[in-house]
Coordinates of C-alpha atoms in Angstrom, one line a residue:
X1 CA -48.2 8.6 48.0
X2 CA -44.9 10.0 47.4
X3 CA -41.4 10.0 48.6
X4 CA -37.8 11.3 47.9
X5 CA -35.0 9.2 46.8
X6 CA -31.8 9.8 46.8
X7 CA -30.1 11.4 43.9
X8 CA -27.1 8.8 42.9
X9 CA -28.5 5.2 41.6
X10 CA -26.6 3.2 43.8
X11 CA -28.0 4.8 46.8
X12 CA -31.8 4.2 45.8
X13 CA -34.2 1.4 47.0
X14 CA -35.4 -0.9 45.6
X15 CA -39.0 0.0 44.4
X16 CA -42.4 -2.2 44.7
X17 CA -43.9 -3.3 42.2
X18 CA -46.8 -0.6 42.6
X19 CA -44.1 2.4 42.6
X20 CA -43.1 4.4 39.8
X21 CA -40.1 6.5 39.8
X22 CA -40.4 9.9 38.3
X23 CA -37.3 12.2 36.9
X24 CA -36.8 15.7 36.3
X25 CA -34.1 17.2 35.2
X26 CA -33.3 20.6 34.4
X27 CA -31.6 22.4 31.5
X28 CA -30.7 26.2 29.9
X29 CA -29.5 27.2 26.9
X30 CA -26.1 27.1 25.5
X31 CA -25.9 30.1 25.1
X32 CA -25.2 33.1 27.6
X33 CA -27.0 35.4 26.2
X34 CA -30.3 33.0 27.0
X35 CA -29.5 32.1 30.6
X36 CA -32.6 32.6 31.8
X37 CA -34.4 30.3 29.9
X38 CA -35.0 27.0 31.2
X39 CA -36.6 23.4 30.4
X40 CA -37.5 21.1 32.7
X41 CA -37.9 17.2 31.1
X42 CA -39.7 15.0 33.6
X43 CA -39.9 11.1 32.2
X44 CA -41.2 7.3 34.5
X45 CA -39.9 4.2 34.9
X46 CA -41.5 1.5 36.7
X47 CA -39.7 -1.1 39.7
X48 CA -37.6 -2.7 36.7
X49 CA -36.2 0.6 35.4
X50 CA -37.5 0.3 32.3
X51 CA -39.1 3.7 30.6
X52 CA -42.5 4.0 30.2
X53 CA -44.4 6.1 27.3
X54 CA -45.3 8.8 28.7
X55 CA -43.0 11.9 29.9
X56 CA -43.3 15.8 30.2
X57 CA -41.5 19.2 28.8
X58 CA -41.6 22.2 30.0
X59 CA -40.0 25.6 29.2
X60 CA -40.1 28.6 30.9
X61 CA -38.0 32.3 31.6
X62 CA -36.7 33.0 35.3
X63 CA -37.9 36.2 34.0
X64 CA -40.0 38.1 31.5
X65 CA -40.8 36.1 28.4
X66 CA -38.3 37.2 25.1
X67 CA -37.3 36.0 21.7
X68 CA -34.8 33.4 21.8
X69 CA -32.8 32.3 18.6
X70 CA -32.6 28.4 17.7
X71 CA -29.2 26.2 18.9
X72 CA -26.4 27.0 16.5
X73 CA -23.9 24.0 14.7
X74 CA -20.6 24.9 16.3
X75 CA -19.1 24.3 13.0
X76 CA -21.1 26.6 10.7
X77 CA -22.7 29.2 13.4
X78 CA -26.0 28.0 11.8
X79 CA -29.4 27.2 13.3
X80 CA -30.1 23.4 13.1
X81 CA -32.0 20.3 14.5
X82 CA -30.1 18.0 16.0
X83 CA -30.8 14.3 15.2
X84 CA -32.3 11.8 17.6
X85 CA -29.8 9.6 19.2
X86 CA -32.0 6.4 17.9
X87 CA -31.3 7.4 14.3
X88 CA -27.9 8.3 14.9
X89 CA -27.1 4.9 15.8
X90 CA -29.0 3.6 13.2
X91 CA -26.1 5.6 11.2
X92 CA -23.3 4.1 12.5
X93 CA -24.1 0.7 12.4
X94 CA -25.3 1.5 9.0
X95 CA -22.0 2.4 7.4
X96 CA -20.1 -0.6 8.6
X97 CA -22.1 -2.2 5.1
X98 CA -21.4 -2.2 1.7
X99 CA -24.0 0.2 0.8
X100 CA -23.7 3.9 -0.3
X101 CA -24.6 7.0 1.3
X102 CA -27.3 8.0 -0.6
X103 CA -29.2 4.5 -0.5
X104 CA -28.3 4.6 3.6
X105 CA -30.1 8.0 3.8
X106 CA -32.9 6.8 1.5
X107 CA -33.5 3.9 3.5
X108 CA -33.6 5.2 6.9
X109 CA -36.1 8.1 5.9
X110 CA -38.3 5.2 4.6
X111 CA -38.0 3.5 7.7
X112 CA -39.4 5.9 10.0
X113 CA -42.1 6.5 7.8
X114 CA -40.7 9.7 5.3
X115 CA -41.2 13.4 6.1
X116 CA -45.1 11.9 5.7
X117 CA -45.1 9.5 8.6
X118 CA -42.3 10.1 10.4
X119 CA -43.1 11.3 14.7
X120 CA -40.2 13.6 14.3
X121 CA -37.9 15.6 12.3
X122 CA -35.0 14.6 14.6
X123 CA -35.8 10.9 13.4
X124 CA -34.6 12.2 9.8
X125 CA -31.1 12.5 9.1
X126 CA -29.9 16.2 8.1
X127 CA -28.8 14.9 4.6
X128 CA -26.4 12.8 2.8
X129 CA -23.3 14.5 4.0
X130 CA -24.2 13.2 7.4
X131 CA -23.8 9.9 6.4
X132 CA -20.6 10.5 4.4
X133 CA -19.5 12.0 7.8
X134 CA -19.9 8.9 9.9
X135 CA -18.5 6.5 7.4
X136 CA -15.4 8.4 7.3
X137 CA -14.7 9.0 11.8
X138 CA -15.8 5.0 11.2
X139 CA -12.4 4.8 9.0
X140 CA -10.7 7.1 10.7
X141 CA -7.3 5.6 12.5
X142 CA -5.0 8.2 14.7
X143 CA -1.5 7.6 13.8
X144 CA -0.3 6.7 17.2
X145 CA -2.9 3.9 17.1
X146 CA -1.4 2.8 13.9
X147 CA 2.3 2.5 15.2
X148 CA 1.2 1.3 18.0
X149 CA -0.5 -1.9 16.3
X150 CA 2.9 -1.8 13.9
X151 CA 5.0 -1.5 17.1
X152 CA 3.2 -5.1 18.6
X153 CA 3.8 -6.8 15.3
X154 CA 7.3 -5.9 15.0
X155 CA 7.6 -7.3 18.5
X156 CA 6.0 -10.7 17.8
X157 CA 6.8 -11.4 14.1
X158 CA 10.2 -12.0 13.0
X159 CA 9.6 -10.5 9.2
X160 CA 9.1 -7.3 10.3
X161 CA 12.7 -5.5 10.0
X162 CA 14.1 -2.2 11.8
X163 CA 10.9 0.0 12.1
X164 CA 11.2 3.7 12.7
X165 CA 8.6 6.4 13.3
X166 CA 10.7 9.0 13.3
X167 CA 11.9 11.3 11.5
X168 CA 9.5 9.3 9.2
X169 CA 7.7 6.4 9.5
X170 CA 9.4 3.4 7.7
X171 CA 9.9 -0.4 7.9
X172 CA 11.0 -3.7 5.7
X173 CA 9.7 -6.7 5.4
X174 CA 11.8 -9.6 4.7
X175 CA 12.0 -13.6 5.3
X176 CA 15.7 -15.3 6.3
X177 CA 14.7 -17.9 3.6
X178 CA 14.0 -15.3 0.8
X179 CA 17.1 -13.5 1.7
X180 CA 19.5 -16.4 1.8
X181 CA 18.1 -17.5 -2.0
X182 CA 18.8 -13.5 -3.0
X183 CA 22.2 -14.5 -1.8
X184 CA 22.9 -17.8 -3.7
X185 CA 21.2 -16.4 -7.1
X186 CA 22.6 -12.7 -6.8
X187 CA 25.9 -12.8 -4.3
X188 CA 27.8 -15.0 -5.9
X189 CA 31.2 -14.1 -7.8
X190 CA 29.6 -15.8 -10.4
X191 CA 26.4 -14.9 -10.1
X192 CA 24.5 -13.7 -13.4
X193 CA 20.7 -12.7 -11.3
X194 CA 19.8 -9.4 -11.5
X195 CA 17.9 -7.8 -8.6
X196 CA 15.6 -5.6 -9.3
X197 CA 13.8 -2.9 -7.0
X198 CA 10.7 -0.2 -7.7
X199 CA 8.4 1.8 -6.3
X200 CA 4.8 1.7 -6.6
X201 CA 2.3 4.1 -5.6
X202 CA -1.2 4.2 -5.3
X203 CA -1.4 1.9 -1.7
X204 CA -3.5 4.7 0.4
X205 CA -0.8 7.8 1.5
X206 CA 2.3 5.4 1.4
X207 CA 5.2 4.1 -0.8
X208 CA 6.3 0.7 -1.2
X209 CA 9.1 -0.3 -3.0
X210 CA 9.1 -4.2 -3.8
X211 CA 12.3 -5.8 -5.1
X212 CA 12.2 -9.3 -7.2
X213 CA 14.7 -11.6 -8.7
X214 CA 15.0 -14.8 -10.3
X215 CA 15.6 -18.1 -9.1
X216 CA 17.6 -20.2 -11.4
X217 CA 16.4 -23.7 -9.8
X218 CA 13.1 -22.3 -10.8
X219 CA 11.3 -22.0 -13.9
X220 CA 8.0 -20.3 -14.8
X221 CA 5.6 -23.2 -16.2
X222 CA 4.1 -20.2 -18.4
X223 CA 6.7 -18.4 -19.6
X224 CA 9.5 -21.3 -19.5
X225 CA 11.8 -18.9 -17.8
X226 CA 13.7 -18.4 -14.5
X227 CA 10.9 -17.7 -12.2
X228 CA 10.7 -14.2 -11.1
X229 CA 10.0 -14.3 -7.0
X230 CA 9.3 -11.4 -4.6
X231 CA 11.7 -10.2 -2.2
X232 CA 12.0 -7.8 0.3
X233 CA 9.8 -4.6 0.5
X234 CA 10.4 -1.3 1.8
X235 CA 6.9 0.6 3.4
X236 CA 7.2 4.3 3.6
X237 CA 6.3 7.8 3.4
X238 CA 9.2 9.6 1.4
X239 CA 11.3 8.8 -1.5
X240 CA 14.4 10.5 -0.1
X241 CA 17.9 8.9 -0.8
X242 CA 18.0 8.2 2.8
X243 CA 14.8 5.9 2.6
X244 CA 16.7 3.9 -0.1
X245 CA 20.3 3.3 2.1
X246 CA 18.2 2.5 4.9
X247 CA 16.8 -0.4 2.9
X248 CA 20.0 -1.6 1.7
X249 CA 21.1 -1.2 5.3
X250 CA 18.9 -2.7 6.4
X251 CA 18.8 -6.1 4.5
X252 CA 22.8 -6.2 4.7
X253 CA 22.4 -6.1 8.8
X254 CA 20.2 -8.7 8.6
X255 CA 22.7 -11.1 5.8
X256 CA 25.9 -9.6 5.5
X257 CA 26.3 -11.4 2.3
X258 CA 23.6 -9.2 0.4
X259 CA 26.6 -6.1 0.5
X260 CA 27.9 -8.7 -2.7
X261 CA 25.3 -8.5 -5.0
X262 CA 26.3 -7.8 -8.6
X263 CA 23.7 -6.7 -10.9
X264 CA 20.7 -4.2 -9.5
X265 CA 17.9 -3.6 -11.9
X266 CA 15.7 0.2 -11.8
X267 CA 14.5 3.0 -12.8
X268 CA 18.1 5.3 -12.3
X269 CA 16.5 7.6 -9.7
X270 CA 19.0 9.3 -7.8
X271 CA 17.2 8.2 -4.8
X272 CA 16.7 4.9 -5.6
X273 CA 20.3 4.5 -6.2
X274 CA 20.6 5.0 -2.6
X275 CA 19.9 1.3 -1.7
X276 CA 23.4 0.7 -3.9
X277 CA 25.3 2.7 -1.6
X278 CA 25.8 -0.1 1.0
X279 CA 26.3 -2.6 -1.4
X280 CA 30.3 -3.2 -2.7
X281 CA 30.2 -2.4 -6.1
X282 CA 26.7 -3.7 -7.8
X283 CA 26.4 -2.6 -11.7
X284 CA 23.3 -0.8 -11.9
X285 CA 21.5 -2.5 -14.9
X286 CA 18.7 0.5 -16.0
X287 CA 15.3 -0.8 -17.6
X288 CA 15.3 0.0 -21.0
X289 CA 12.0 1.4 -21.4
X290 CA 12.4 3.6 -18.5
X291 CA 15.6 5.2 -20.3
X292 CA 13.6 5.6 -23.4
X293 CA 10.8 7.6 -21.4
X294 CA 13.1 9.7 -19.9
X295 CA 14.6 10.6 -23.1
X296 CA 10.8 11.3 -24.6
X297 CA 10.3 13.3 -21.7
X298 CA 13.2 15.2 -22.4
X299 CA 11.9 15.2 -26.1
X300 CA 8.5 17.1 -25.3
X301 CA 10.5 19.5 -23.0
X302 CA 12.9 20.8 -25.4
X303 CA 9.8 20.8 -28.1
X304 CA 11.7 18.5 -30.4
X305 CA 10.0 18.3 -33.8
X306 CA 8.9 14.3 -34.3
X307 CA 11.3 13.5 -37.2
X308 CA 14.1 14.4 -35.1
X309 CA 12.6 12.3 -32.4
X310 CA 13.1 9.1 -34.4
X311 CA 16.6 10.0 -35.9
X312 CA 17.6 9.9 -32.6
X313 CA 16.0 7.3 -30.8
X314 CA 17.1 4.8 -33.7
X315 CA 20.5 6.2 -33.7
X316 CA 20.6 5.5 -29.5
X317 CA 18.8 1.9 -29.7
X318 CA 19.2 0.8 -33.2
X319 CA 15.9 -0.8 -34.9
X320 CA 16.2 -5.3 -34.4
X321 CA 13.8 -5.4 -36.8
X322 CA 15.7 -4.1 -39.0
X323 CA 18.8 -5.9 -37.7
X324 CA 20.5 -2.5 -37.2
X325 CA 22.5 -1.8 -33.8
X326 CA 22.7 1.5 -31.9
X327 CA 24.7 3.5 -29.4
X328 CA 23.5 1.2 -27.2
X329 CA 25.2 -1.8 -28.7
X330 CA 28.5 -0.6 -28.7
X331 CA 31.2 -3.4 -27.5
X332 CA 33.2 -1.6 -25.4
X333 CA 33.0 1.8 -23.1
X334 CA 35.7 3.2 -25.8
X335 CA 33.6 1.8 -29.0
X336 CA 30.6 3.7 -27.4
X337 CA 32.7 7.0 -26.6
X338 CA 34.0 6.8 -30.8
X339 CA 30.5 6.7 -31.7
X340 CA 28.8 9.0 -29.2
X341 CA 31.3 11.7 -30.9
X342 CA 30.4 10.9 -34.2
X343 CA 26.9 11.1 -33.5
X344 CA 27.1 14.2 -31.8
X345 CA 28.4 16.3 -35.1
X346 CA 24.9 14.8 -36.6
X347 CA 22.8 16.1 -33.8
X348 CA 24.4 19.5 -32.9
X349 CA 22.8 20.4 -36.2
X350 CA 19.4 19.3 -35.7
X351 CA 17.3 22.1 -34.1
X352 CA 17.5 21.7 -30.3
X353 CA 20.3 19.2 -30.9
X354 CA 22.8 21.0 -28.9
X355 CA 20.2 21.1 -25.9
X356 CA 19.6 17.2 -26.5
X357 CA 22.9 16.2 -26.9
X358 CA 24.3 18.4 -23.3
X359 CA 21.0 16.3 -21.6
X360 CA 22.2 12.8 -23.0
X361 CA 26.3 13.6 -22.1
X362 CA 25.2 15.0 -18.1
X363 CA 22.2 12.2 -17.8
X364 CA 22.4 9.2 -19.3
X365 CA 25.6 8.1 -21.6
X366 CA 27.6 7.0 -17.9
X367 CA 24.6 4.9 -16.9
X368 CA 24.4 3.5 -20.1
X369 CA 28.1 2.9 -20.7
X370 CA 28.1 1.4 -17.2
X371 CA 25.1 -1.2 -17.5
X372 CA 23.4 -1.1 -20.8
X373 CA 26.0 -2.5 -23.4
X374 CA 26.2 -6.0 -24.4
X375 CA 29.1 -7.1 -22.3
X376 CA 26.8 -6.4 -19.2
X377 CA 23.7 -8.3 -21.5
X378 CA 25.6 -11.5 -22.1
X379 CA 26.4 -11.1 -18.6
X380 CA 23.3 -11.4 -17.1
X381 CA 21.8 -13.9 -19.8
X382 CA 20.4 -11.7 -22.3
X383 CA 22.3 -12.1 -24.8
X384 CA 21.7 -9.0 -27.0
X385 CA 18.6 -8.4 -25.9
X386 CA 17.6 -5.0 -23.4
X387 CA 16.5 -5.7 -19.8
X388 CA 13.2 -4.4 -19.1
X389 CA 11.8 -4.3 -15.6
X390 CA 8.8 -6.7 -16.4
X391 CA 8.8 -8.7 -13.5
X392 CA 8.8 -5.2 -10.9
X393 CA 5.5 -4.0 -12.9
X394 CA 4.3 -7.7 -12.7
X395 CA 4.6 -7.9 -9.0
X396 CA 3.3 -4.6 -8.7
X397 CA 0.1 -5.6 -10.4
X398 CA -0.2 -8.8 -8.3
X399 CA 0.2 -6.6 -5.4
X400 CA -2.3 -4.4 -6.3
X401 CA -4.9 -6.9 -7.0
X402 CA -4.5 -8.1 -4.1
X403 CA -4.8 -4.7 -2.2
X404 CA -8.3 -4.4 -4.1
X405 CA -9.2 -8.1 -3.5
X406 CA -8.7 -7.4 0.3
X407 CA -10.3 -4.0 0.5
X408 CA -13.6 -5.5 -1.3
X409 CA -13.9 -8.2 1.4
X410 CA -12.9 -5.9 4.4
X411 CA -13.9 -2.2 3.4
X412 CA -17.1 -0.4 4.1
X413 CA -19.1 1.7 1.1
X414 CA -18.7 0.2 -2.5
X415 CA -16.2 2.2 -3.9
X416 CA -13.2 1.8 -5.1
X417 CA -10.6 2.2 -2.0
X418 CA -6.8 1.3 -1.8
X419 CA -6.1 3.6 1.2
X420 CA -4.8 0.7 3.7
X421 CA -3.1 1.2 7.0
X422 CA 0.3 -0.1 7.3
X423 CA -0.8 -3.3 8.8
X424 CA -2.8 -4.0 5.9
X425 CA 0.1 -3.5 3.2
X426 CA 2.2 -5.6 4.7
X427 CA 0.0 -8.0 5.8
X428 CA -1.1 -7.8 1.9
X429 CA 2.7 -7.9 0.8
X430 CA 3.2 -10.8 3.0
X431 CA 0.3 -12.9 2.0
X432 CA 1.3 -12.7 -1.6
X433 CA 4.9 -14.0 -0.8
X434 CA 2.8 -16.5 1.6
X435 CA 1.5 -17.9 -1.6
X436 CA 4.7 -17.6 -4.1
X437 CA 6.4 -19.7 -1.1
X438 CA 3.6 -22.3 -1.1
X439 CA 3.9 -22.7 -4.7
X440 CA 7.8 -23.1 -4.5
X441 CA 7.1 -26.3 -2.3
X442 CA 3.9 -27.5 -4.7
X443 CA 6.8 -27.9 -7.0
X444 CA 8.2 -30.8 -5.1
X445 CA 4.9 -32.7 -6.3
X446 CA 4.7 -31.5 -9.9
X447 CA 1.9 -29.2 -9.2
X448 CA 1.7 -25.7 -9.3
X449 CA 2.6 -22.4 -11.3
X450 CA 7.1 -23.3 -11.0
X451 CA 9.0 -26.6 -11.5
X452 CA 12.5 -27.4 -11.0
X453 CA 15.2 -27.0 -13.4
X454 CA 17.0 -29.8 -14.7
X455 CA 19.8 -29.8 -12.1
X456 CA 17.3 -29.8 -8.9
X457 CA 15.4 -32.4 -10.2
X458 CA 16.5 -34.9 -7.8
X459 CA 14.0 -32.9 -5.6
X460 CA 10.7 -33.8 -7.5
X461 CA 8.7 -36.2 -5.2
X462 CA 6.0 -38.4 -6.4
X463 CA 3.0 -37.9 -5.0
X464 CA 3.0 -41.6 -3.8
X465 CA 6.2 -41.4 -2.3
X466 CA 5.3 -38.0 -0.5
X467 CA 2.0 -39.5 1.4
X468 CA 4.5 -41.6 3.1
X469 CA 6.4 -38.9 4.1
X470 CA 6.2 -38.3 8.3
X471 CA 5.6 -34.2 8.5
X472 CA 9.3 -33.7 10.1
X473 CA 10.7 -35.9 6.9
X474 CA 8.7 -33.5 4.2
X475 CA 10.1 -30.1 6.6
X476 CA 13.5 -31.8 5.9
X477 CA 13.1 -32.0 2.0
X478 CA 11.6 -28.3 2.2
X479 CA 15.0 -27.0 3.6
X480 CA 17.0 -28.6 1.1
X481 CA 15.2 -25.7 -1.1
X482 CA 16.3 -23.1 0.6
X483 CA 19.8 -23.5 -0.1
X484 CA 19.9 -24.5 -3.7
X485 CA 22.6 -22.6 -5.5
X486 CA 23.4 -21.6 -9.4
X487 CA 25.3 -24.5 -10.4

C-alpha cells in the first residue's frame, strides 16, 4: 500500500521496517528560454533513512518537444559537465596534502577506474585547473578575517604594539626586556651600540623591517664579537615615511628612553629615515656597501665608462690593501670639504663627471660627512674600519629560513611558498627571538651559541650549582640579565 507523508522531515512518522519512503522532486532549466522543460528525480530510502540503489530520472516538455542547449559555466558562457559532488569532495580534502595538482588529478581518475572504467564522466574532474582552483579558495583568507585574528592577539599578548588597519594595515612587535637592553647598549650618553634597522621583502604581500643591535655583555662564541640580537620589527604594507615615524613612535611610547639613542645604522632611504625623526638627535651611520651600490647605480645611469668607475670609487673609499685612504677617511667635516674640492677639478673633466660630481654633492657627501668618517668609526668601535649592515642581512636570512621552515611543515602543495598571513610573520619573528632569548639564558650554564663578557662573568653558573637552584631563585638570576649595562 501507499500513503502520503508530510512534506517537512520533522513532521514525518516514523516508518516500519517494511516501508520504504519514495522522493520526487522536480526541476527546470536554468535557463528562461527552456522553462518548459522539466526533470523529475525520484530516489528510496528504507525506515533508517538510508538510500538505497536504485532511483529514477525523468525528463519531459510541458509542451511540444524542442532542441535544448547544454547548461552553460557562468564564468565562460560555455557548455560543461558539472562534477559529482562525491569527487568534488574528494578534491578538497585532497589539496590539504603535500601533493601537486597534476598527481591529485592523476590519482583520482585512477581511482574511479579512468575514462575506461569509470560509471560516470561527472566522477572525472574537468582538468588540472580544477584542482589548482580548490587549493587556492583552500588558502584563501578574507582580510577582515585576518585583522580580526590580529585584532584577538593584540588583545591577549602584550608584544603586540599599536596596531592599525587603517589607512593601512601596520603593527610592531616588541618585548619590554629587548627594549630596556636597546636602552642600556644604545641610550646611553656614552653609549658606542649602533642600532641598525632594514627592510626585507619577499614575506607574502608584506614588508617587515627588523632592527638588531649588539649587546656588549654578550659575545658571539663564533665570531668572538658583540653578539648581534634582534629587536623590534615593524609588519606592513607601505614603505611610506610615515610607516617609519610610526615605528619610532611607537617604540618611544612604549620606553621613553629609546628617543636617546645615538647611532642608527641603514640603508639612507628617505623613508627609512623617518623612524629618526622621533628620536633626539641619533647620527645616522649608512652601510658602506649600500653607499657603494647606490653610487654604481648612479654609475650605469649616467653610462660612465669602467675606468672612470674605478678612479672614482678609489678616490671616494681609498684601496686598505693598498694602505691608501679616501674621501671617506677624511678627519674632520672641513678636511673632507678641502678634499671633496680638490677632487672635484679631477672629475669635472672626466666624461659625465660634471653629472657625477652634482649627484655625489646633492646625495651623498652630507650623509657621509655626518656618519661615515673616522671620528664617527672610532666612535662606535670600528676603529678605521666601514660599518656594514651584516648583522640586518643575517637576521634577515634567519628570518627567512624560518619562514620557509614553517611553510614546509604547515603549507599545502610542494612548492615553494612564503606568502604568510600576518599571524604567521610575527608569530615567525617572534619564535626566532623566542630562541635568541633562550640562548641568552643558556649562557648562564656555559652552553649555547653567546657567553658573557669578562665583566658579567660573575653571572656564569655551574651546572652543579644551577640544579640546586629553586625555579623562583634561577627567574631571579635571569632578571639580573635584563639590566646589564656597558660598563
Amino acid at each position: 500500500y501507499e500513503h502520503v507523508v508530510p512534506r517537512k522531515k520533522d513532521n514525518r512518522p516514523q516508518l516500519n521496517e517494511d516501508e520504504l519512503l519514495m522522493t520526487t522532486v522536480y526541476w527546470r532549466h536554468s535557463n528562461q528560454k527552456y522553462s518548459d522543460f522539466r526533470r523529475a528525480t525520484t530516489t528510496l530510502k528504507n525506515h533508517q533513512g538510508q538510500d538505497i540503489d536504485l532511483g529514477l530520472v525523468e525528463f519531459y516538455f510541458l509542451n511540444e518537444e524542442h532542441p535544448v542547449s547544454p547548461h552553460k559555466h557562468k564564468c565562460t558562457g560555455k557548455p560543461f559537465n558539472p562534477t559529482s559532488t562525491s569527487t568534488k569532495q574528494t578534491i578538497k580534502e585532497a589539496v590539504k596534502g603535500k601533493q601537486g595538482p597534476s598527481t591529485i588529478f592523476s590519482d583520482i581518475v585512477n581511482g574511479v577506474g579512468g575514462s575506461l572504467n569509470c560509471e560516470s564522466v561527472s566522477d572525472i574532474p574537468r582538468n588540472i585547473d580544477q584542482v589548482k582552483q580548490a587549493r587556492a579558495k583552500l588558502n584563501f583568507k578574507p582580510k577582515h578575517a585576518e585583522f580580526v585574528s590580529l585584532l584577538d592577539l593584540a588583545q591577549s599578548s602584550i608584544y603586540i604594539r599599536n596596531l592599525q588597519w587603517t589607512p593601512v594595515p601596520r603593527v610592531v612587535f616588541s618585548y619590554d626586556e629587548v627594549l630596556e637592553e636597546i636602552v642600556n647598549n644604545c641610550c646611553k650618553v656614552n653609549s658606542s651600540c649602533v642600532l641598525s634597522i632594514d627592510t626585507t621583502y619577499g614575506i607574502g604581500n608584506k614588508f617587515v623591517t627588523t632592527t638588531t643591535y649588539p649587546h656588549a655583555m654578550l659575545i658571539d662564541c663564533v665570531t668572538g664579537k658583540h653578539a648581534n640580537l634582534p629587536g623590534p620589527a615593524m609588519f606592513h604594507v607601505s614603505e611610506k615615511k610615515e610607516d617609519f615615524v610610526y615605528f619610532g613612535q611607537t617604540l618611544v611610547q612604549q620606553n621613553e628612553s629609546i628617543e636617546n639613542v645615538r647611532f642608527i645604522g641603514s640603508d639612507r632611504s628617505s623613508a627609512l629615515k623617518g623612524f629618526m625623526q622621533p628620536l633626539k638627535g641619533a647620527v645616522l651611520v649608512p652601510c658602506t656597501k649600500h653607499v657603494k651600490d647606490n653610487i654604481e647605480r648612479q654609475f650605469k645611469t649616467l653610462g660612465v665608462n669602467e675606468k672612470d668607475k674605478k678612479s672614482i670609487l678609489f678616490d671616494i673609499f681609498g684601496n686598505t690593501t693598498l694602505s691608501r685612504k679616501g674621501l671617506i677617511d677624511s678627519e674632520s667635516v672641513d678636511d673632507f670639504d678641502a678634499k671633496l674640492e680638490v677632487l672635484s677639478t679631477k672629475w669635472v673633466r672626466l666624461d659625465k663627471g660634471v653629472d657625477f660630481l652634482n649627484y655625489f654633492q646633492v646625495n651623498i657627501s652630507d650623509d657621509m660627512k655626518v656618519g661615515m668618517l673616522p671620528s664617527v668609526r672610532r666612535e662606535i668601535g670600528l676603529n678605521d674600519n666601514f660599518f656594514y649592515s651584516n648583522a640586518e642581512e643575517c637576521s634577515h636570512f634567519k628570518y627567512k629560513c624560518k619562514i620557509r621552515e614553517h611553510k614546509a611543515l604547515t603549507a599545502t602543495g610542494y612548492g615553494r611558498n612564503v606568502n604568510v598571513s600576518w599571524l604567521e610573520a610575527i608569530n615567525v619573528y617572534k619564535s626566532m627571538v623566542d630562541q635568541v632569548r633562550e640562548n641568552i639564558r643558556l649562557a648562564v650554564l656555559g652552553i649555547g651559541p653567546y657567553s658573557f663578557a669578562p665583566e658579567a662573568q660573575h653571572l656564569v653558573v655551574t651546572q652543579k650549582e644551577w640544579s640546586k637552584l629553586s625555579p623562583e631563585d634561577r627567574r631571579k638570576h635571569y632578571a639580573k640579565i635584563h639590566f646589564l649595562e656597558e660598563m
